[in-house]
mmCIF file of C-alpha atoms and ligand atoms in Angstrom:
data_model
loop_
_atom_site.group_PDB
_atom_site.id
_atom_site.type_symbol
_atom_site.label_atom_id
_atom_site.label_comp_id
_atom_site.label_asym_id
_atom_site.label_seq_id
_atom_site.Cartn_x
_atom_site.Cartn_y
_atom_site.Cartn_z
ATOM 1 C CA MET A 1 -57.440 -103.040 4.003
ATOM 2 C CA SER A 2 -55.615 -105.163 6.792
ATOM 3 C CA THR A 3 -55.457 -107.539 8.722
ATOM 4 C CA GLY A 4 -53.955 -106.498 11.204
ATOM 5 C CA LEU A 5 -52.386 -110.132 12.176
ATOM 6 C CA PRO A 6 -48.640 -109.727 13.335
ATOM 7 C CA GLY A 7 -46.888 -110.666 10.031
ATOM 8 C CA PHE A 8 -49.530 -111.014 7.064
ATOM 9 C CA PHE A 9 -48.653 -110.632 3.640
ATOM 10 C CA GLU A 10 -49.224 -107.588 1.752
ATOM 11 C CA GLY A 11 -52.119 -107.430 -0.599
ATOM 12 C CA THR A 12 -53.446 -110.809 0.343
ATOM 13 C CA GLU A 13 -56.434 -111.053 2.312
ATOM 14 C CA MET A 14 -60.038 -113.487 0.711
ATOM 15 C CA PRO A 15 -60.807 -111.539 -1.580
ATOM 16 C CA THR A 16 -65.095 -110.901 -0.636
ATOM 17 C CA ALA A 17 -67.170 -113.946 -1.368
ATOM 18 C CA GLY A 18 -68.796 -114.376 -5.083
ATOM 19 C CA TRP A 19 -66.067 -113.001 -7.195
ATOM 20 C CA TRP A 20 -63.246 -116.076 -6.691
ATOM 21 C CA GLU A 21 -64.987 -119.125 -8.132
ATOM 22 C CA ALA A 22 -65.942 -116.802 -10.917
ATOM 23 C CA LEU A 23 -61.876 -116.071 -11.694
ATOM 24 C CA TRP A 24 -61.039 -119.770 -10.332
ATOM 25 C CA PRO A 25 -63.912 -122.562 -11.749
ATOM 26 C CA ASP A 26 -61.559 -124.831 -12.576
ATOM 27 C CA PRO A 27 -59.333 -125.301 -9.832
ATOM 28 C CA VAL A 28 -58.333 -129.175 -10.650
ATOM 29 C CA GLY A 29 -57.480 -128.387 -13.189
ATOM 30 C CA VAL A 30 -54.690 -125.442 -11.851
ATOM 31 C CA LEU A 31 -53.658 -128.360 -9.798
ATOM 32 C CA VAL A 32 -52.556 -130.346 -12.827
ATOM 33 C CA ALA A 33 -51.122 -128.340 -14.560
ATOM 34 C CA VAL A 34 -48.760 -127.306 -12.095
ATOM 35 C CA GLY A 35 -47.829 -131.283 -11.431
ATOM 36 C CA MET A 36 -49.404 -132.363 -8.453
ATOM 37 C CA ASN A 37 -50.721 -136.220 -8.393
ATOM 38 C CA PRO A 38 -52.543 -138.165 -6.921
ATOM 39 C CA GLY A 39 -50.597 -140.102 -3.122
ATOM 40 C CA MET A 40 -48.364 -137.063 -2.133
ATOM 41 C CA GLU A 41 -48.376 -135.688 0.706
ATOM 42 C CA VAL A 42 -48.952 -131.921 0.368
ATOM 43 C CA ILE A 43 -49.588 -129.031 2.223
ATOM 44 C CA ASP A 44 -51.299 -125.803 1.365
ATOM 45 C CA LEU A 45 -49.532 -122.279 1.673
ATOM 46 C CA CYS A 46 -51.455 -119.713 2.566
ATOM 47 C CA SER A 47 -54.386 -122.066 2.486
ATOM 48 C CA GLY A 48 -57.081 -119.244 2.823
ATOM 49 C CA ASP A 49 -60.872 -119.577 2.806
ATOM 50 C CA GLY A 50 -60.037 -123.652 0.596
ATOM 51 C CA TRP A 51 -61.591 -123.426 -2.361
ATOM 52 C CA PHE A 52 -57.885 -124.537 -3.462
ATOM 53 C CA THR A 53 -57.458 -127.254 -0.293
ATOM 54 C CA LEU A 54 -60.197 -128.735 -0.644
ATOM 55 C CA GLN A 55 -59.761 -129.624 -4.446
ATOM 56 C CA ILE A 56 -56.385 -130.934 -3.520
ATOM 57 C CA ALA A 57 -57.692 -133.446 -0.308
ATOM 58 C CA LYS A 58 -59.333 -135.182 -3.436
ATOM 59 C CA ILE A 59 -56.015 -136.422 -5.487
ATOM 60 C CA ALA A 60 -53.632 -135.719 -3.005
ATOM 61 C CA ARG A 61 -53.258 -138.434 0.770
ATOM 62 C CA HIS A 62 -53.018 -135.912 2.970
ATOM 63 C CA VAL A 63 -53.105 -132.209 3.000
ATOM 64 C CA VAL A 64 -51.743 -129.808 5.503
ATOM 65 C CA ALA A 65 -53.173 -126.422 5.381
ATOM 66 C CA VAL A 66 -52.141 -123.538 6.934
ATOM 67 C CA ASP A 67 -52.064 -119.739 7.180
ATOM 68 C CA ILE A 68 -51.696 -116.728 9.891
ATOM 69 C CA ASP A 69 -55.884 -116.569 10.265
ATOM 70 C CA ARG A 70 -57.514 -118.990 12.632
ATOM 71 C CA ASN A 71 -60.723 -117.748 10.782
ATOM 72 C CA LEU A 72 -60.187 -118.602 7.548
ATOM 73 C CA LEU A 73 -58.745 -121.973 9.109
ATOM 74 C CA GLU A 74 -62.242 -122.344 10.490
ATOM 75 C CA VAL A 75 -64.065 -121.258 7.056
ATOM 76 C CA ALA A 76 -61.988 -124.461 5.727
ATOM 77 C CA ARG A 77 -62.380 -126.763 8.018
ATOM 78 C CA HIS A 78 -66.105 -126.502 7.662
ATOM 79 C CA ARG A 79 -65.828 -126.725 3.560
ATOM 80 C CA LEU A 80 -63.591 -129.887 4.338
ATOM 81 C CA THR A 81 -65.653 -131.270 6.753
ATOM 82 C CA GLU A 82 -69.515 -130.882 4.078
ATOM 83 C CA ALA A 83 -67.502 -132.432 1.835
ATOM 84 C CA ASN A 84 -66.355 -136.161 3.616
ATOM 85 C CA ALA A 85 -63.162 -135.059 3.167
ATOM 86 C CA VAL A 86 -61.516 -136.245 6.722
ATOM 87 C CA ASN A 87 -57.652 -136.466 5.202
ATOM 88 C CA CYS A 88 -56.258 -132.427 6.111
ATOM 89 C CA ASP A 89 -54.545 -130.734 8.755
ATOM 90 C CA PHE A 90 -55.524 -126.766 9.440
ATOM 91 C CA VAL A 91 -52.356 -125.037 10.951
ATOM 92 C CA GLU A 92 -52.135 -121.738 12.314
ATOM 93 C CA GLY A 93 -49.071 -119.354 12.342
ATOM 94 C CA HIS A 94 -46.673 -118.377 10.323
ATOM 95 C CA ALA A 95 -45.401 -119.248 6.775
ATOM 96 C CA TYR A 96 -41.784 -119.226 7.801
ATOM 97 C CA ASP A 97 -41.988 -121.194 10.700
ATOM 98 C CA LEU A 98 -43.235 -123.628 7.540
ATOM 99 C CA ALA A 99 -41.369 -126.594 8.202
ATOM 100 C CA ALA A 100 -41.895 -126.944 12.044
ATOM 101 C CA LEU A 101 -46.260 -126.218 12.034
ATOM 102 C CA ALA A 102 -46.112 -129.068 9.136
ATOM 103 C CA ARG A 103 -43.952 -131.809 11.428
ATOM 104 C CA HIS A 104 -43.617 -134.505 8.319
ATOM 105 C CA PRO A 105 -41.659 -133.620 5.100
ATOM 106 C CA ALA A 106 -43.454 -132.803 1.849
ATOM 107 C CA ASP A 107 -43.923 -133.486 -2.061
ATOM 108 C CA PHE A 108 -45.304 -130.823 -2.631
ATOM 109 C CA VAL A 109 -46.296 -127.753 -1.053
ATOM 110 C CA PHE A 110 -49.010 -125.145 -3.154
ATOM 111 C CA MET A 111 -48.983 -121.405 -2.444
ATOM 112 C CA ALA A 112 -51.566 -119.932 -4.771
ATOM 113 C CA ASN A 113 -52.118 -115.580 -4.681
ATOM 114 C CA ALA A 114 -49.903 -115.069 -2.324
ATOM 115 C CA PHE A 115 -46.500 -115.290 -3.700
ATOM 116 C CA HIS A 116 -46.167 -111.247 -4.337
ATOM 117 C CA GLY A 117 -47.085 -110.083 -0.263
ATOM 118 C CA VAL A 118 -43.682 -112.305 1.385
ATOM 119 C CA PRO A 119 -41.253 -109.320 2.206
ATOM 120 C CA ASP A 120 -38.515 -111.908 2.552
ATOM 121 C CA ARG A 121 -39.323 -114.160 -0.336
ATOM 122 C CA PRO A 122 -35.953 -116.332 -0.760
ATOM 123 C CA ARG A 123 -36.252 -116.743 3.035
ATOM 124 C CA LEU A 124 -39.719 -118.092 2.390
ATOM 125 C CA ALA A 125 -37.954 -119.918 -0.231
ATOM 126 C CA ARG A 126 -35.853 -121.923 1.781
ATOM 127 C CA ALA A 127 -39.363 -122.234 4.958
ATOM 128 C CA VAL A 128 -40.451 -124.496 2.162
ATOM 129 C CA SER A 129 -37.466 -126.691 1.158
ATOM 130 C CA ALA A 130 -36.604 -127.675 5.309
ATOM 131 C CA ALA A 131 -40.569 -128.942 4.536
ATOM 132 C CA LEU A 132 -39.660 -130.545 1.058
ATOM 133 C CA GLN A 133 -38.736 -134.149 0.653
ATOM 134 C CA PRO A 134 -35.236 -134.206 -1.249
ATOM 135 C CA ALA A 135 -36.789 -133.628 -4.979
ATOM 136 C CA GLY A 136 -39.637 -132.448 -3.967
ATOM 137 C CA ARG A 137 -41.226 -129.873 -5.766
ATOM 138 C CA PHE A 138 -42.676 -126.048 -4.724
ATOM 139 C CA ALA A 139 -45.459 -124.859 -7.013
ATOM 140 C CA ILE A 140 -46.462 -120.561 -6.578
ATOM 141 C CA VAL A 141 -49.406 -119.672 -8.701
ATOM 142 C CA ASN A 142 -49.290 -115.352 -9.918
ATOM 143 C CA TRP A 143 -51.106 -112.881 -10.906
ATOM 144 C CA HIS A 144 -49.506 -111.486 -13.939
ATOM 145 C CA GLN A 145 -47.621 -108.172 -13.430
ATOM 146 C CA ARG A 146 -50.223 -106.667 -15.284
ATOM 147 C CA PRO A 147 -51.884 -103.812 -14.362
ATOM 148 C CA ARG A 148 -55.269 -104.614 -12.191
ATOM 149 C CA HIS A 149 -57.049 -102.148 -14.226
ATOM 150 C CA GLU A 150 -57.211 -104.656 -16.943
ATOM 151 C CA THR A 151 -57.489 -107.681 -14.298
ATOM 152 C CA THR A 152 -60.886 -107.387 -14.374
ATOM 153 C CA VAL A 153 -63.186 -110.314 -13.510
ATOM 154 C CA LEU A 154 -67.593 -110.074 -13.064
ATOM 155 C CA GLY A 155 -66.965 -105.968 -14.526
ATOM 156 C CA GLU A 156 -64.595 -104.665 -11.963
ATOM 157 C CA PRO A 157 -60.648 -104.468 -11.578
ATOM 158 C CA ARG A 158 -59.448 -107.787 -9.173
ATOM 159 C CA GLY A 159 -56.621 -108.164 -7.404
ATOM 160 C CA PRO A 160 -53.854 -107.478 -6.064
ATOM 161 C CA LYS A 161 -52.437 -103.928 -6.353
ATOM 162 C CA THR A 162 -50.305 -103.169 -9.442
ATOM 163 C CA GLU A 163 -46.791 -102.364 -7.662
ATOM 164 C CA LEU A 164 -47.055 -106.050 -5.962
ATOM 165 C CA ARG A 165 -47.288 -108.291 -9.063
ATOM 166 C CA LEU A 166 -44.623 -110.471 -9.416
ATOM 167 C CA SER A 167 -43.319 -111.078 -13.145
ATOM 168 C CA PRO A 168 -42.276 -115.209 -13.269
ATOM 169 C CA GLU A 169 -38.376 -113.595 -14.040
ATOM 170 C CA GLN A 170 -38.950 -112.187 -10.938
ATOM 171 C CA THR A 171 -40.411 -114.706 -8.726
ATOM 172 C CA ILE A 172 -37.371 -117.347 -10.454
ATOM 173 C CA ALA A 173 -35.061 -114.632 -8.837
ATOM 174 C CA SER A 174 -35.985 -114.399 -5.666
ATOM 175 C CA VAL A 175 -36.569 -118.791 -4.743
ATOM 176 C CA GLY A 176 -33.678 -119.928 -6.757
ATOM 177 C CA ALA A 177 -32.158 -117.461 -4.722
ATOM 178 C CA GLY A 178 -33.753 -119.891 -1.454
ATOM 179 C CA GLY A 179 -32.387 -122.421 -3.107
ATOM 180 C CA LEU A 180 -34.715 -124.336 -5.509
ATOM 181 C CA THR A 181 -34.222 -124.882 -9.171
ATOM 182 C CA LEU A 182 -37.091 -123.847 -11.218
ATOM 183 C CA SER A 183 -38.941 -127.481 -13.188
ATOM 184 C CA ALA A 184 -41.905 -125.939 -15.392
ATOM 185 C CA LEU A 185 -43.548 -122.506 -15.784
ATOM 186 C CA VAL A 186 -47.333 -122.734 -16.931
ATOM 187 C CA GLU A 187 -49.695 -120.598 -18.196
ATOM 188 C CA LEU A 188 -53.404 -120.281 -16.084
ATOM 189 C CA PRO A 189 -55.322 -117.855 -17.969
ATOM 190 C CA PRO A 190 -56.907 -115.170 -17.874
ATOM 191 C CA TYR A 191 -54.691 -113.530 -15.050
ATOM 192 C CA HIS A 192 -52.149 -115.802 -13.610
ATOM 193 C CA TYR A 193 -48.758 -118.633 -14.163
ATOM 194 C CA GLY A 194 -47.426 -121.190 -12.770
ATOM 195 C CA ALA A 195 -43.584 -121.273 -11.662
ATOM 196 C CA VAL A 196 -43.051 -125.092 -9.729
ATOM 197 C CA PHE A 197 -39.305 -125.491 -8.630
ATOM 198 C CA GLN A 198 -38.025 -128.134 -6.945
ATOM 199 C CA ARG A 199 -35.911 -129.109 -3.951
ATOM 200 C CA PRO A 200 -32.521 -130.547 -4.399
ATOM 201 C CA ARG A 201 -32.817 -134.152 -4.385
ATOM 202 C CA ALA A 202 -29.536 -134.476 -2.283
HETATM 203 C C1 SAM B 301 -55.122 -114.276 -0.503
HETATM 204 S S1 SAM B 301 -56.073 -115.007 -0.121
HETATM 205 C C2 SAM B 301 -55.620 -116.956 -0.819
HETATM 206 C C3 SAM B 301 -55.945 -118.202 0.042
HETATM 207 C C4 SAM B 301 -55.355 -119.166 -0.714
HETATM 208 N N1 SAM B 301 -53.605 -119.437 -1.374
HETATM 209 C C5 SAM B 301 -56.442 -119.350 -2.462
HETATM 210 O O1 SAM B 301 -56.265 -119.013 -3.278
HETATM 211 O O2 SAM B 301 -57.936 -119.362 -2.428
HETATM 212 C C6 SAM B 301 -53.813 -115.110 1.331
HETATM 213 C C7 SAM B 301 -54.353 -115.883 1.966
HETATM 214 O O3 SAM B 301 -52.539 -115.467 2.665
HETATM 215 C C8 SAM B 301 -52.488 -116.221 4.388
HETATM 216 N N2 SAM B 301 -51.178 -115.119 4.946
HETATM 217 C C9 SAM B 301 -51.116 -114.410 4.610
HETATM 218 N N3 SAM B 301 -50.017 -114.050 5.513
HETATM 219 C C10 SAM B 301 -49.961 -114.772 5.887
HETATM 220 C C11 SAM B 301 -48.240 -115.404 6.711
HETATM 221 N N4 SAM B 301 -47.502 -114.847 7.458
HETATM 222 N N5 SAM B 301 -48.342 -116.654 6.879
HETATM 223 C C12 SAM B 301 -49.548 -118.196 6.973
HETATM 224 N N6 SAM B 301 -50.327 -117.292 5.680
HETATM 225 C C13 SAM B 301 -51.097 -115.777 5.382
HETATM 226 C C14 SAM B 301 -54.023 -115.071 4.838
HETATM 227 O O4 SAM B 301 -54.121 -115.332 5.584
HETATM 228 C C15 SAM B 301 -54.558 -115.125 3.306
HETATM 229 O O5 SAM B 301 -55.909 -116.320 3.868
#
């Protein structure tokens, strides 16, 4: 499946409705596990239909949802409007252009279920670094590098194809090459891990 959007990251289509909610019944727990705190200025990078964005808006001072697909941004906008969340902006664009898209430096960039498809991962890390405050953090939530047939949800294999999946070590190496330092690595059962990085202070 492909969206046909230029620059779209491979294997990052938003799933068909139903199983995402079953896989992520506790999105707040994920945000807390990767270190998101109240009062932060947050960017939800590759925000999709806003499943995490809404929960970020409940924790953060303000969140900017960034996605290349304007239709998904509209779904997210609708989700947050329905929930009376008013501390969110929605920005269409390519993740590599993050600093220009977000306008204000962020305390925290959250990126779930999209990093595996980024062709130039150090470039993405540099783009995130440029969008962060000094000592700001970048949390990546990735599928574990397990065969796709093993990661079933509601009775069917789910997630990106096996060849696209990244180990924590691969993720850490590619983000490190972009200038960010690992600050935490957490398990997010059943099939994910979170790698949290920090921008240097100076
Ligand atoms: C699998 S979805 C995950 C959505 C959300 N992060 C979540 O976990 O619920 C990945 C998202 O990445 C977006 N995306 C793909 N390529 C992108 C790019 N180059 N720049 C920004 N967003 C992109 C897609 O439009 C899609 O909404």
